[in-house]
CSV table of C-alpha atoms in Angstrom, one decimal:
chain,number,residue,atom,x,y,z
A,1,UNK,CA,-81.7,217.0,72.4
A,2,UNK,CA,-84.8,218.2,70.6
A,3,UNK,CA,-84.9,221.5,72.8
A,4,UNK,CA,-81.4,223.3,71.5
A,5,UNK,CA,-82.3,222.1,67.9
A,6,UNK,CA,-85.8,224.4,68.2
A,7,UNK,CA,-84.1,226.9,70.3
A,8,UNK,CA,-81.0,226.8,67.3
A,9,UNK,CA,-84.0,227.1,64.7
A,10,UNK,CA,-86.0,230.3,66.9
A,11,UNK,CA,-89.1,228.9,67.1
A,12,UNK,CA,-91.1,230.6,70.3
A,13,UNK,CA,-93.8,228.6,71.0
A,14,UNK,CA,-95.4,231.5,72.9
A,15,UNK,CA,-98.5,233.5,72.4
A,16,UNK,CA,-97.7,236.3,74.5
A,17,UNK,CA,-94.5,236.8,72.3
A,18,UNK,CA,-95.7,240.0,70.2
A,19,UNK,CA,-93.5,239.5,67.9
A,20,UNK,CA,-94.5,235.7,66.9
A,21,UNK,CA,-95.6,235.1,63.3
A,22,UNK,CA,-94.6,239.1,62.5
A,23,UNK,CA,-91.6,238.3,60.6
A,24,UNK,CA,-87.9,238.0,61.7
A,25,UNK,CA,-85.8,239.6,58.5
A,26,UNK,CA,-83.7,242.5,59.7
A,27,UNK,CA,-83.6,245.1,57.7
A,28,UNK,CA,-82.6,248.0,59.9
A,29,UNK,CA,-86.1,248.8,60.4
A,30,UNK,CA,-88.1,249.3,64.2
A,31,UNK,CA,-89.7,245.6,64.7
A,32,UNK,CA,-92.2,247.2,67.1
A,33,UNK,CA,-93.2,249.4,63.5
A,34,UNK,CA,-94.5,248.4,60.0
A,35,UNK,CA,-93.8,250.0,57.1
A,36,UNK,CA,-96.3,252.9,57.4
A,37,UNK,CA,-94.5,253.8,60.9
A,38,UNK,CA,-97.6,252.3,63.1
A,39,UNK,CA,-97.8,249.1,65.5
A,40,UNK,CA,-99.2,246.4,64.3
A,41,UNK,CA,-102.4,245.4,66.3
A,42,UNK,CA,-102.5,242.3,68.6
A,43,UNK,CA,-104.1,239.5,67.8
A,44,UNK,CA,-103.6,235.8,66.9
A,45,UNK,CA,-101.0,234.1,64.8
A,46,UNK,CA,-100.6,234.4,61.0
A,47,UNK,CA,-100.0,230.5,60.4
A,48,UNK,CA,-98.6,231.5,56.8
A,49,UNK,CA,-96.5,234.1,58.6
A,50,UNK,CA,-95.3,230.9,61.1
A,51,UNK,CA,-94.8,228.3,58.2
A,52,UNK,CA,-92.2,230.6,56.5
A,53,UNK,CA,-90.5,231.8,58.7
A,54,UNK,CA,-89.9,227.9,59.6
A,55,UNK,CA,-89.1,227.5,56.2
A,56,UNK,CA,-86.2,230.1,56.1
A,57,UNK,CA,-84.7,229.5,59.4
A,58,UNK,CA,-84.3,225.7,58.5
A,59,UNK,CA,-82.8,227.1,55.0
A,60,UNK,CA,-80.6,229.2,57.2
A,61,UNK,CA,-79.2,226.3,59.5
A,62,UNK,CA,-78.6,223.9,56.3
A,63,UNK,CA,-76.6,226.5,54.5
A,64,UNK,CA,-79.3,228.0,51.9
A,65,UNK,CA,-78.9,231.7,52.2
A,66,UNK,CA,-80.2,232.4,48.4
A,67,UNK,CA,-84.0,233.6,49.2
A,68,UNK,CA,-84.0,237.4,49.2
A,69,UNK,CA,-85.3,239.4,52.1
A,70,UNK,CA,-88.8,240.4,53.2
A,71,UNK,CA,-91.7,238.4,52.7
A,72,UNK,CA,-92.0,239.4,48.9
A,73,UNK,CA,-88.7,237.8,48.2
A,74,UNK,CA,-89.0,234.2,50.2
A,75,UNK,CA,-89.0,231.2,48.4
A,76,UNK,CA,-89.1,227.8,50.4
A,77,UNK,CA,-86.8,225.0,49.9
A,78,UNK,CA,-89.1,221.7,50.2
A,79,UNK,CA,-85.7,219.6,50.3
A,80,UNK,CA,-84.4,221.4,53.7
A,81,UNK,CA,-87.8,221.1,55.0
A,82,UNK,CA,-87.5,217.2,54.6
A,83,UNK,CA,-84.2,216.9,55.8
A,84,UNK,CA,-85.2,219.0,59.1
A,85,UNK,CA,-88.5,216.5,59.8
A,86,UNK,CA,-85.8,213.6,59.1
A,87,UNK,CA,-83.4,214.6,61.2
A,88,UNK,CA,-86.4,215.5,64.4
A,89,UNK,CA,-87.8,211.6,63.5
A,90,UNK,CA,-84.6,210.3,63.9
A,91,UNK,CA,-84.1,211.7,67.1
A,92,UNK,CA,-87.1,210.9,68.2
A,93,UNK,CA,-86.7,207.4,67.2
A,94,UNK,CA,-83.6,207.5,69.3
A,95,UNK,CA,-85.2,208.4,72.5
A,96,UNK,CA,-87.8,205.7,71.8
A,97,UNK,CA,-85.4,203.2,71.5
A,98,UNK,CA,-83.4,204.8,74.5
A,99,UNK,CA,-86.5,203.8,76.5
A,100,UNK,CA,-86.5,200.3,76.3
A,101,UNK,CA,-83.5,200.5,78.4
A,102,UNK,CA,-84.1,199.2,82.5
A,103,UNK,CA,-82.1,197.9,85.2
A,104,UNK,CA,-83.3,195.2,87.4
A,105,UNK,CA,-81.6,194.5,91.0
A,106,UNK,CA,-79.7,191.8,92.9
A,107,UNK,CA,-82.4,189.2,93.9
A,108,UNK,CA,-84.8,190.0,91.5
A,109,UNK,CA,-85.9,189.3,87.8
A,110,UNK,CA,-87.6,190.7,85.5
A,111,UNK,CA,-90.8,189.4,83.5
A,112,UNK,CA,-91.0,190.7,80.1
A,113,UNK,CA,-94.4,191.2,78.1
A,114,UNK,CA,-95.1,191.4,74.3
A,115,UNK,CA,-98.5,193.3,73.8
A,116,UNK,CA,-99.3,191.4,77.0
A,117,UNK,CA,-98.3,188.3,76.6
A,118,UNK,CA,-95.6,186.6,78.3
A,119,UNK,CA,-91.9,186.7,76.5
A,120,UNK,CA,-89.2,185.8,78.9
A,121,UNK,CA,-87.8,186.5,82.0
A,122,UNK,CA,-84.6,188.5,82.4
A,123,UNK,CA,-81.9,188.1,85.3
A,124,UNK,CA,-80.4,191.2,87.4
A,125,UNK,CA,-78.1,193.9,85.6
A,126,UNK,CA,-78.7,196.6,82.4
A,127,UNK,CA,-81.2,194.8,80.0
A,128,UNK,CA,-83.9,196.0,77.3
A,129,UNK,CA,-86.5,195.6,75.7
A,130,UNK,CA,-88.5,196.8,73.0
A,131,UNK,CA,-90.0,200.1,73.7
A,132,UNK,CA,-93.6,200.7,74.9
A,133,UNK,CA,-96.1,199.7,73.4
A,134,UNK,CA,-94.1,196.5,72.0
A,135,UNK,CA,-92.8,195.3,75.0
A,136,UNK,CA,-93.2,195.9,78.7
A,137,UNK,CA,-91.9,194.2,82.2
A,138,UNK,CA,-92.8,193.9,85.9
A,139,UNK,CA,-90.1,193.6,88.3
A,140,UNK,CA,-90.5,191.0,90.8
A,141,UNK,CA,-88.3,190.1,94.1
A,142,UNK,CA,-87.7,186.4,93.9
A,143,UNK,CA,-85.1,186.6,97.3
A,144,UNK,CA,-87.6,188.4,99.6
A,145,UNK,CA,-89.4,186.5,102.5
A,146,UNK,CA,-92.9,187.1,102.5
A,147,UNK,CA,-95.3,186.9,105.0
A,148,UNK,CA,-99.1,186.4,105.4
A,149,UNK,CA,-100.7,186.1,108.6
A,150,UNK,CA,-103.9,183.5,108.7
A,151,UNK,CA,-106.2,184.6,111.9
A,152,UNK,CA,-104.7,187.9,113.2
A,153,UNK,CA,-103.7,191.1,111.3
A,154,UNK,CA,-100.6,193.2,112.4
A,155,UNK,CA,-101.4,191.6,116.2
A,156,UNK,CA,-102.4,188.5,118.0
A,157,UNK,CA,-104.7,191.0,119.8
A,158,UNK,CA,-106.5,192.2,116.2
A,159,UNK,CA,-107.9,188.6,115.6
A,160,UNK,CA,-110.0,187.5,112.1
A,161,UNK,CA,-113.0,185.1,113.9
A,162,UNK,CA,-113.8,184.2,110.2
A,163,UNK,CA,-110.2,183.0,109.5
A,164,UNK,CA,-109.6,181.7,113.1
A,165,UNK,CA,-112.2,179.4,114.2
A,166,UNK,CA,-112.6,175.9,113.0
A,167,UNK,CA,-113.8,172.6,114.4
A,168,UNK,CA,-111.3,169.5,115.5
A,169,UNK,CA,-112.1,166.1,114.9
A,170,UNK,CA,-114.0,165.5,118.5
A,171,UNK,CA,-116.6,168.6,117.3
A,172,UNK,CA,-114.7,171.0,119.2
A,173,UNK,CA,-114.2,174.6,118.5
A,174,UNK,CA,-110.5,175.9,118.2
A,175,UNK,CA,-109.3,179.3,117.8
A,176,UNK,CA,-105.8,179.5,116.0
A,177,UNK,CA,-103.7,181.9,114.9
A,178,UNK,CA,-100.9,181.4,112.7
A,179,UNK,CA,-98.1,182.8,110.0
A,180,UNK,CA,-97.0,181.4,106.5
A,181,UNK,CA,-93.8,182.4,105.3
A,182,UNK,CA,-92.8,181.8,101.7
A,183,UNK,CA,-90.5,183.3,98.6
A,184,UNK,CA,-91.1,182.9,95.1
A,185,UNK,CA,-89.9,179.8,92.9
A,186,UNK,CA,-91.4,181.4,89.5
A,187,UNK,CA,-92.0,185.0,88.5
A,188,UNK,CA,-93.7,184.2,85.5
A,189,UNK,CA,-96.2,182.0,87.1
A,190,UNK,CA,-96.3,184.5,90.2
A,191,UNK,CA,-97.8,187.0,87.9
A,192,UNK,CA,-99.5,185.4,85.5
A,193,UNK,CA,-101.4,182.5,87.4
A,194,UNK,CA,-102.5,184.4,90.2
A,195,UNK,CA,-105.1,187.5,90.7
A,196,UNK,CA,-104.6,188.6,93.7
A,197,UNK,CA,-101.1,186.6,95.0
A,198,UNK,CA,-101.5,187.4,98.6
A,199,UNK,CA,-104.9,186.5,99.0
A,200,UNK,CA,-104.3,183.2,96.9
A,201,UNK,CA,-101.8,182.4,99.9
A,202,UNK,CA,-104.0,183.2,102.7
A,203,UNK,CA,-106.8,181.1,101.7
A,204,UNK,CA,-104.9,178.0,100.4
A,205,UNK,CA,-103.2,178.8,104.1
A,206,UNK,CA,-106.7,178.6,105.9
A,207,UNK,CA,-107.8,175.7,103.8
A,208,UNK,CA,-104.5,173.5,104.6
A,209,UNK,CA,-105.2,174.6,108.3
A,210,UNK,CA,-108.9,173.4,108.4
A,211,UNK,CA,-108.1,170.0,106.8
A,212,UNK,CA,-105.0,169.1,108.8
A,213,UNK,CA,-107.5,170.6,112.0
A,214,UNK,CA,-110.3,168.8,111.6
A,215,UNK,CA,-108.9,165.6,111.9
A,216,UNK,CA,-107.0,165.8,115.1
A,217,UNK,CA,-108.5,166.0,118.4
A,218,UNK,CA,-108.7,168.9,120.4
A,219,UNK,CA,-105.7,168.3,122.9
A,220,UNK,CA,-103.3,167.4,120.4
A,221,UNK,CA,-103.9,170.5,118.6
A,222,UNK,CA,-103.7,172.7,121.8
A,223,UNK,CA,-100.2,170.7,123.4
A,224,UNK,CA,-98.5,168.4,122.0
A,225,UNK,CA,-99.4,167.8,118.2
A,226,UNK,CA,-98.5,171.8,117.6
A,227,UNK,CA,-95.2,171.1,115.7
A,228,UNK,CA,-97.2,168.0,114.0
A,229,UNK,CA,-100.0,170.3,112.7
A,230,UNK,CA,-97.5,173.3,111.5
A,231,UNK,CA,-95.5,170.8,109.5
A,232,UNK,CA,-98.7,169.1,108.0
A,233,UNK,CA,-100.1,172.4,107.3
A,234,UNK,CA,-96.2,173.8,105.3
A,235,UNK,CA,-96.9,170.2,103.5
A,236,UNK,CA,-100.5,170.4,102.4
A,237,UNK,CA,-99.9,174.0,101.6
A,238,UNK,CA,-97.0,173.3,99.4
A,239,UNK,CA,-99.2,170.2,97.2
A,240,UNK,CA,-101.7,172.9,96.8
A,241,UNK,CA,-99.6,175.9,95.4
A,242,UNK,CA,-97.8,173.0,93.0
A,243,UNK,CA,-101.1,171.5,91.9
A,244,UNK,CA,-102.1,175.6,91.0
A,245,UNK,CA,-98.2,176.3,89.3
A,246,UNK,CA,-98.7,179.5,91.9
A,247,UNK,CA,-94.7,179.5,91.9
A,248,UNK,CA,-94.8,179.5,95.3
A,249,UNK,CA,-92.0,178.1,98.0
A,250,UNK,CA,-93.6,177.4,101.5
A,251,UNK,CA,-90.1,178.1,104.0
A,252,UNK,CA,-92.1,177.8,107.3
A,253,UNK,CA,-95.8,178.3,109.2
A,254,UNK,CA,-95.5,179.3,112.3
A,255,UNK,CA,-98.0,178.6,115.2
A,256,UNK,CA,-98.5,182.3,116.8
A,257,UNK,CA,-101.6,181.2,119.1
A,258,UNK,CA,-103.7,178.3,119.5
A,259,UNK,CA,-106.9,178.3,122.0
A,260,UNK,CA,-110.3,177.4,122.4
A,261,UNK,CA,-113.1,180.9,121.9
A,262,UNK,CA,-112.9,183.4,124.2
A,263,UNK,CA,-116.6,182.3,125.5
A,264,UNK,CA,-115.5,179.3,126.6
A,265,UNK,CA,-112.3,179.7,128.1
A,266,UNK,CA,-113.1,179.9,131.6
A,267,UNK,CA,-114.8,176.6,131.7
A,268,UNK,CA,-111.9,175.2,129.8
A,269,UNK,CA,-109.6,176.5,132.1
A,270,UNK,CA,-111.4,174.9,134.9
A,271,UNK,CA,-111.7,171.3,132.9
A,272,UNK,CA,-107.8,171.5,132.7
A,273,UNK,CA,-107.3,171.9,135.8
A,274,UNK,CA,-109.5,169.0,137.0
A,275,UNK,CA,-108.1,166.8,134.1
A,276,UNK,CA,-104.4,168.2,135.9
A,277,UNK,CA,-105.4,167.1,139.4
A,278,UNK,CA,-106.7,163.8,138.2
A,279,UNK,CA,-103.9,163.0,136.7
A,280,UNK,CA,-101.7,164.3,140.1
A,281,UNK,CA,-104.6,161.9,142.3
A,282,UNK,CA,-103.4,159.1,139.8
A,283,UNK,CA,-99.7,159.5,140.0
A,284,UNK,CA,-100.2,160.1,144.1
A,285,UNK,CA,-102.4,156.6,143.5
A,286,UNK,CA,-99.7,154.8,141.5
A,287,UNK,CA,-96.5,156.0,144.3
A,288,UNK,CA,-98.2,155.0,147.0
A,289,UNK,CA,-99.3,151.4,145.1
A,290,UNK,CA,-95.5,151.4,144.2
A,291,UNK,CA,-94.7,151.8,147.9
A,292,UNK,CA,-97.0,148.6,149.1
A,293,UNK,CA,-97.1,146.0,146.9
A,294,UNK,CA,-93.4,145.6,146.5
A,295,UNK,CA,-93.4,145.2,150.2
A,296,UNK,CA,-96.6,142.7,150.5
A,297,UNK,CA,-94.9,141.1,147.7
A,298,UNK,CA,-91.6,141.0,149.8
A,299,UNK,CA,-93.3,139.9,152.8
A,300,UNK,CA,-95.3,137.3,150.5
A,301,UNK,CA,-92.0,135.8,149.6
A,302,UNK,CA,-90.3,136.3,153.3
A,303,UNK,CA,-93.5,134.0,154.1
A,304,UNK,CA,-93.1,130.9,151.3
A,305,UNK,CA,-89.7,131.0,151.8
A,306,UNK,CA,-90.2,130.6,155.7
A,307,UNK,CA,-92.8,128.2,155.0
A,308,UNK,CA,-90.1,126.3,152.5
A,309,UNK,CA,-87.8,126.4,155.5
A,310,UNK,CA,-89.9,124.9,157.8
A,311,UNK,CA,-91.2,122.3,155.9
A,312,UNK,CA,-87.6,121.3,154.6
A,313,UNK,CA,-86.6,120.8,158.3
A,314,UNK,CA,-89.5,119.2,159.4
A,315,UNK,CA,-89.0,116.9,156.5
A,316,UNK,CA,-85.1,116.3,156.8
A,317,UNK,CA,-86.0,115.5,160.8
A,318,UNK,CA,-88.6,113.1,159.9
A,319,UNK,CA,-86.7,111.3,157.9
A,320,UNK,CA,-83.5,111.6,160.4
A,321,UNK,CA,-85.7,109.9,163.4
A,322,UNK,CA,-87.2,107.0,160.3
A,323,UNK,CA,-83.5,106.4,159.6
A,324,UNK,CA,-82.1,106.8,163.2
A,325,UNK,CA,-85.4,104.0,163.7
A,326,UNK,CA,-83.8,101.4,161.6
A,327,UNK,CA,-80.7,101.5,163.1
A,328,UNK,CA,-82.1,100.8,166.7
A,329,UNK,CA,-84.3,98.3,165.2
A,330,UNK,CA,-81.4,96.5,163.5
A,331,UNK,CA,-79.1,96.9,167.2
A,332,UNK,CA,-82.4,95.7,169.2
A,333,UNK,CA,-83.6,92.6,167.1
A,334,UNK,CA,-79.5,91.8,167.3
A,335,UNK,CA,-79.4,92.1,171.5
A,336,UNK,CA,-82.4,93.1,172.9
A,337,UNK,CA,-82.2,93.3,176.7
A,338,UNK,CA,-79.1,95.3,175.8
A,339,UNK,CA,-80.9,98.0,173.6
A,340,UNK,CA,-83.4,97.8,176.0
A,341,UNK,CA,-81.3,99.1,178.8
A,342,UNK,CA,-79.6,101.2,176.6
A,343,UNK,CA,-82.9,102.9,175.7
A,344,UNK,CA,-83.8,103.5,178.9
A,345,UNK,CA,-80.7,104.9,180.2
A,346,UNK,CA,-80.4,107.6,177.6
A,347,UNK,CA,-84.5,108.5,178.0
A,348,UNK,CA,-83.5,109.2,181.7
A,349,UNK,CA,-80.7,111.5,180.9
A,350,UNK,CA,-82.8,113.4,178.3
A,351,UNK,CA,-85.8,113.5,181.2
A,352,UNK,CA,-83.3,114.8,183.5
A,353,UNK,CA,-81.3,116.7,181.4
A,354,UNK,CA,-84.5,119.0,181.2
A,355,UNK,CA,-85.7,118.9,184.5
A,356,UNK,CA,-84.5,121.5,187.3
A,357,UNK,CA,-86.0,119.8,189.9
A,358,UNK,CA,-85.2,116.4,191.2
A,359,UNK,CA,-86.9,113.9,193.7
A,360,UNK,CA,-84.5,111.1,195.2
A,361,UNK,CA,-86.1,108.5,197.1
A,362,UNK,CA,-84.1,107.1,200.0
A,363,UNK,CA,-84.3,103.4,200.7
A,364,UNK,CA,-83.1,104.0,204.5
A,365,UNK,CA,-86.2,106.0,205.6
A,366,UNK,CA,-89.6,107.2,204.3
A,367,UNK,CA,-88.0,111.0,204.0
A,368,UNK,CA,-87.7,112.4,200.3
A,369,UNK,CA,-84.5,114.2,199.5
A,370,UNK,CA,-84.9,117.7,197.4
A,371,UNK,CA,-82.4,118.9,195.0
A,372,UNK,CA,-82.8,122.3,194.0
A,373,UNK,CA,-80.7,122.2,190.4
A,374,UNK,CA,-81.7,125.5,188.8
A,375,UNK,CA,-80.5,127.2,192.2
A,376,UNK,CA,-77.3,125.2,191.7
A,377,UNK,CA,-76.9,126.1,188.5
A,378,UNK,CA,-77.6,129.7,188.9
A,379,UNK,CA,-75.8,130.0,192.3
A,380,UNK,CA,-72.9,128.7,190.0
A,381,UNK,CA,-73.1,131.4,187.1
A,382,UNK,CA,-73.5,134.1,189.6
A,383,UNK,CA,-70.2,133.0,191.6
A,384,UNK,CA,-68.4,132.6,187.3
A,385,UNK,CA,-69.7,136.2,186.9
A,386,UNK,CA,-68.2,138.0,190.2
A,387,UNK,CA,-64.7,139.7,189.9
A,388,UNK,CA,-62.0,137.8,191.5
A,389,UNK,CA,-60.3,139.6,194.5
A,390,UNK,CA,-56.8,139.4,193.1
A,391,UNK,CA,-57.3,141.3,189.7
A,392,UNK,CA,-58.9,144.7,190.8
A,393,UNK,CA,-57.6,147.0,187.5
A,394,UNK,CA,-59.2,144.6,185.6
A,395,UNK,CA,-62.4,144.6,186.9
A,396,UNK,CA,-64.6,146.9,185.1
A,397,UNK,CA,-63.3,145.4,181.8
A,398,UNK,CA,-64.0,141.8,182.9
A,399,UNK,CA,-67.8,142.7,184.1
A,400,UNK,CA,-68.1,144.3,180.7
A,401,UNK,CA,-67.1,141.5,178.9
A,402,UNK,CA,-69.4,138.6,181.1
A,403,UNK,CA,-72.3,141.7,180.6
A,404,UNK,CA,-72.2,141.0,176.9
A,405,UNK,CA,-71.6,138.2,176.8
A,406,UNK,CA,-74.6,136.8,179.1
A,407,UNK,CA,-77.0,137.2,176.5
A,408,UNK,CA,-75.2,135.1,174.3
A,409,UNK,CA,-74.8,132.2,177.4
A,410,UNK,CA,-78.5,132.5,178.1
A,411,UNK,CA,-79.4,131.9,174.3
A,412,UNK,CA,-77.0,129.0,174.1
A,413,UNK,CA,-78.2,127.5,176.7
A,414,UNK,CA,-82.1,128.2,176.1
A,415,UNK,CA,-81.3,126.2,172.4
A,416,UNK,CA,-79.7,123.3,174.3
A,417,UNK,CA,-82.8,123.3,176.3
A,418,UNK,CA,-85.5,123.2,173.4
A,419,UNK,CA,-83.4,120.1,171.6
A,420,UNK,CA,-83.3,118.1,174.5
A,421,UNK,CA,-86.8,118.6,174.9
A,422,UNK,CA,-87.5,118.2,171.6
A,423,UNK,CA,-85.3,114.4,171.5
A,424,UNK,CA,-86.8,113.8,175.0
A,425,UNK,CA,-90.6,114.4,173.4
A,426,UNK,CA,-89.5,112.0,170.6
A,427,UNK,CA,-88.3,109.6,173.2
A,428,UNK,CA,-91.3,109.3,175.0
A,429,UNK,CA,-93.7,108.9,171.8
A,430,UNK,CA,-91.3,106.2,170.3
A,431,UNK,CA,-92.0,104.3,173.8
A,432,UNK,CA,-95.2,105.0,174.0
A,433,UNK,CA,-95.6,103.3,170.3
C-alpha cells in the first residue's frame, strides 16, 4: 500500500534521475533548460529543492492548489504535511499489526512468547499475536513420532562404542544397540526445559539402559530377558523425563542389536556352542535315564510282586498241610489201624502215580516181572494220535487239531506230575516225622 501512495505523490527515490530535486512546475518551459537557455550541471540533490517539492505535491493530492508557481511563489502548508505523515503511520501501524497474524497446522501448537517469556500455548487454525518485538512463537509438532537411536547412527553397521558398551551384572561386557521412540506431552516444557531436546533423550536413553543392564546377567540380556530389559528401559526412561518436566511420552524402545564386542565374539561363539552341546549330552543323558529306570523300576516291582506271590502260596500251603494235619490226627486218634492203612494206601498210589517204572515180585518163582509204563502210556498216545482208517477227508484237519493240541496235553500232564510229586514229597516227610 505504501508504494502507489509515493508513486501517487512522485517522489523518485533515484539519483540517476536528472531531473530529481530540479523542480516539477510546468510552465511551458524545456525541463532539460533553465531560465538563461543552459543545462543545469549534474551533481547532487538540493534537499531544500526535495522538501518543497514534497510539500506541494502533498498540497496537490489534499486539494490545496492556492500556492503560485515557480519556486518564488511556494508556500508550504504544515497542516497537509501532518495529515500526509499521519496517514503513512497509520499504514504502517496496519502492516505491523497485520504481522502478528500466523497459522499453525493440524497436530501441532503453538508456544507464544512475551519479550521471551512464556505466555500461552495456542491450538491449530488462524491465531495472533502481538507483533514483533512484543510477542513471538515457535511452532512445535506435538503428533509426530520421534526417533533417537542409542548405539548406532543411521545403521547397525555405523556403531557409537561410547554409547554401546556397558557392563552386566556378572562383569561382562555387552554391546547393544537400540531405538527410543517418543512424541511430545508438553510444548511449553519441550522448549523451555530442555537445551538441546534430542540430546536430553539420548542420554537419559543410555543412562536408563546402563542401570536396567548392569543388573542382569549376561545371558538374560543376550536371549531371553530382551523384551524384560526394553520394557524396564521405556519405564525408567519415562520416571526420568517426568522427574525433569521434559514433556516427553516414551511410546516404545526397541532392541535393534544386542552382542558381546566384536573382540570377543569368536570365543563367545565357541562357549555357546559348548554350553549347546552340554546341554544336548544332558538331555541325551536324561532320555536314555528315562528309558532305564522305568524298566528296572518295572522289573523291580515284576520281582516283589513275584516274591509276594510266592510267599503267599507257600504260606497258604503251609497252613493247608497244618490244617489237613489236624484232621488226620483227629480221624487217627479216633481209629488208628484204620488211618493207618488208609495212610499207607494213598502214599502207594502217590509213589506209583509218579513212577514209570514198576518192579512186581512174584511169590511163585524167584523171577521179577518188568512193566514198562511210560512205554504204555506213550505207545497209547501215539495209537489216540493216528488217523482212523474210515475218515480219510478228515484227516489232515484231525492231525492239525491233535498237533496243537499236544502241547497243551503234555503241559497238563507235566503239572499233574509236579503235584503228585510235590503231595508224594509231603507224604514221605510227614512219615518220616
Amino acid at each position: 500500500m505504501p508504494v502507489p501512495l509515493i508513486k501517487k505523490i512522485g517522489l523518485k527515490f533515484s539519483l540517476n534521475d536528472p531531473r530529481w530535486g530540479r523542480g516539477s512546475q510546468d510552465n511551458g518551459q524545456n525541463n532539460n533548460q533553465n531560465q538563461d537557455g543552459k543545462r543545469p550541471n549534474d551533481g547532487p540533490p538540493d534537499l531544500d529543492q526535495l522538501w518543497r517539492e514534497f510539500n506541494q505535491r502533498l498540497n496537490r493530492l489534499f486539494g490545496n492548489r492556492g500556492g503560485g508557481r515557480g519556486d518564488g511563489g511556494f508556500n508550504p502548508d504544515m497542516k497537509g504535511a501532518g495529515i500526509g505523515f499521519g496517514l503513512i503511520a497509520a499504514i504502517v501501524a496496519f502492516l505491523w499489526l497485520v504481522s502478528g497474524f500466523f497459522i499453525v497446522q493440524e497436530g501441532q501448537t503453538a508456544v507464544v512468547m512475551t519479550f521471551g517469556k512464556y505466555s500461552h500455548m495456542t491450538p491449530a487454525g488462524f491465531n495472533w499475536r502481538w507483533p514483533t518485538p512484543i510477542q513471538s512463537h515457535e511452532i512445535v509438532n506435538v503428533s509426530q513420532v520421534r526417533t533417537v537411536e542409542v548405539g548406532y547412527r543411521s545403521s547397525v553397521r555405523n556403531k557409537q562404542a561410547k554409547e554401546s558398551l556397558m557392563l552386566t551384572d556378572d562383569e561382562n561386557i555387552i554391546d547393544i544397540q537400540f531405538a527410543v521412540q517418543y512424541k511430545l506431552k508438553s510444548a511449553a516444557d519441550w522448549v523451555f526445559n530442555n537445551r538441546d531436546q534430542e540430546e536430553m533423550v539420548r542420554h537419559v536413553a543410555e543412562t536408563a539402559i546402563r542401570e536396567i543392564v548392569g543388573r542382569s546377567k549376561m545371558d538374560f540380556v543376550l536371549y531371553e530377558g530382551r523384551e524384560k530389559v526394553a520394557f524396564d528401559v521405556s519405564q525408567v526412561m519415562q520416571q526420568i523425563t517426568d522427574r525433569y518436566n521434559a514433556g516427553v511420552q516414551i511410546t516404545n524402545v526397541t532392541m535393534q542389536g544386542v552382542q558381546p564386542p566384536e573382540q570377543v565374539q569368536a570365543a563367545f561363539d565357541d562357549a555357546v556352542k559348548a554350553g549347546q552341546d552340554r546341554e544336548r549330552q544332558k538331555n541325551e543323558g536324561q532320555a536314555y535315564a528315562n528309558d532305564v529306570i522305568p524298566r528296572a523300576r518295572g522289573a523291580a516291582s515284576r520281582l516283589l510282586q513275584e516274591a509276594e506271590a510266592y510267599r503267599s502260596r507257600v504260606v497258604a500251603n503251609a497252613q493247608g498241610d497244618s490244617e489237613r494235619f489236624r484232621q488226620v490226627l483227629g480221624e487217627y486218634q479216633k481209629a488208628p489201624a484204620v488211618t493207618r492203612d488208609r495212610l499207607y494206601i494213598e502214599t502207594m498210589q502217590q509213589i506209583f502215580t509218579n513212577t514209570t517204572k514198576v518192579m512186581v515180585d512174584s511169590r511163585t518163582g524167584s523171577n521179577l516181572l518188568y512193566l514198562p509204563l511210560d512205554k504204555l502210556i506213550s505207545q497209547s498216545a501215539t495209537d489216540a494220535a493216528l488217523p482212523k482208517p474210515g475218515a480219510p477227508a478228515a484227516g489232515q484237519q484231525s492231525s492239525g487239531t491233535s498237533a496243537a493240541t499236544e502241547p497243551l496235553q503234555s503241559m497238563e500232564t507235566q503239572r499233574q506230575r509236579e503235584s503228585r510229586s510235590r503231595d508224594g514229597r509231603d507224604s514221605r516227610e510227614r512219615e518220616t516225622r
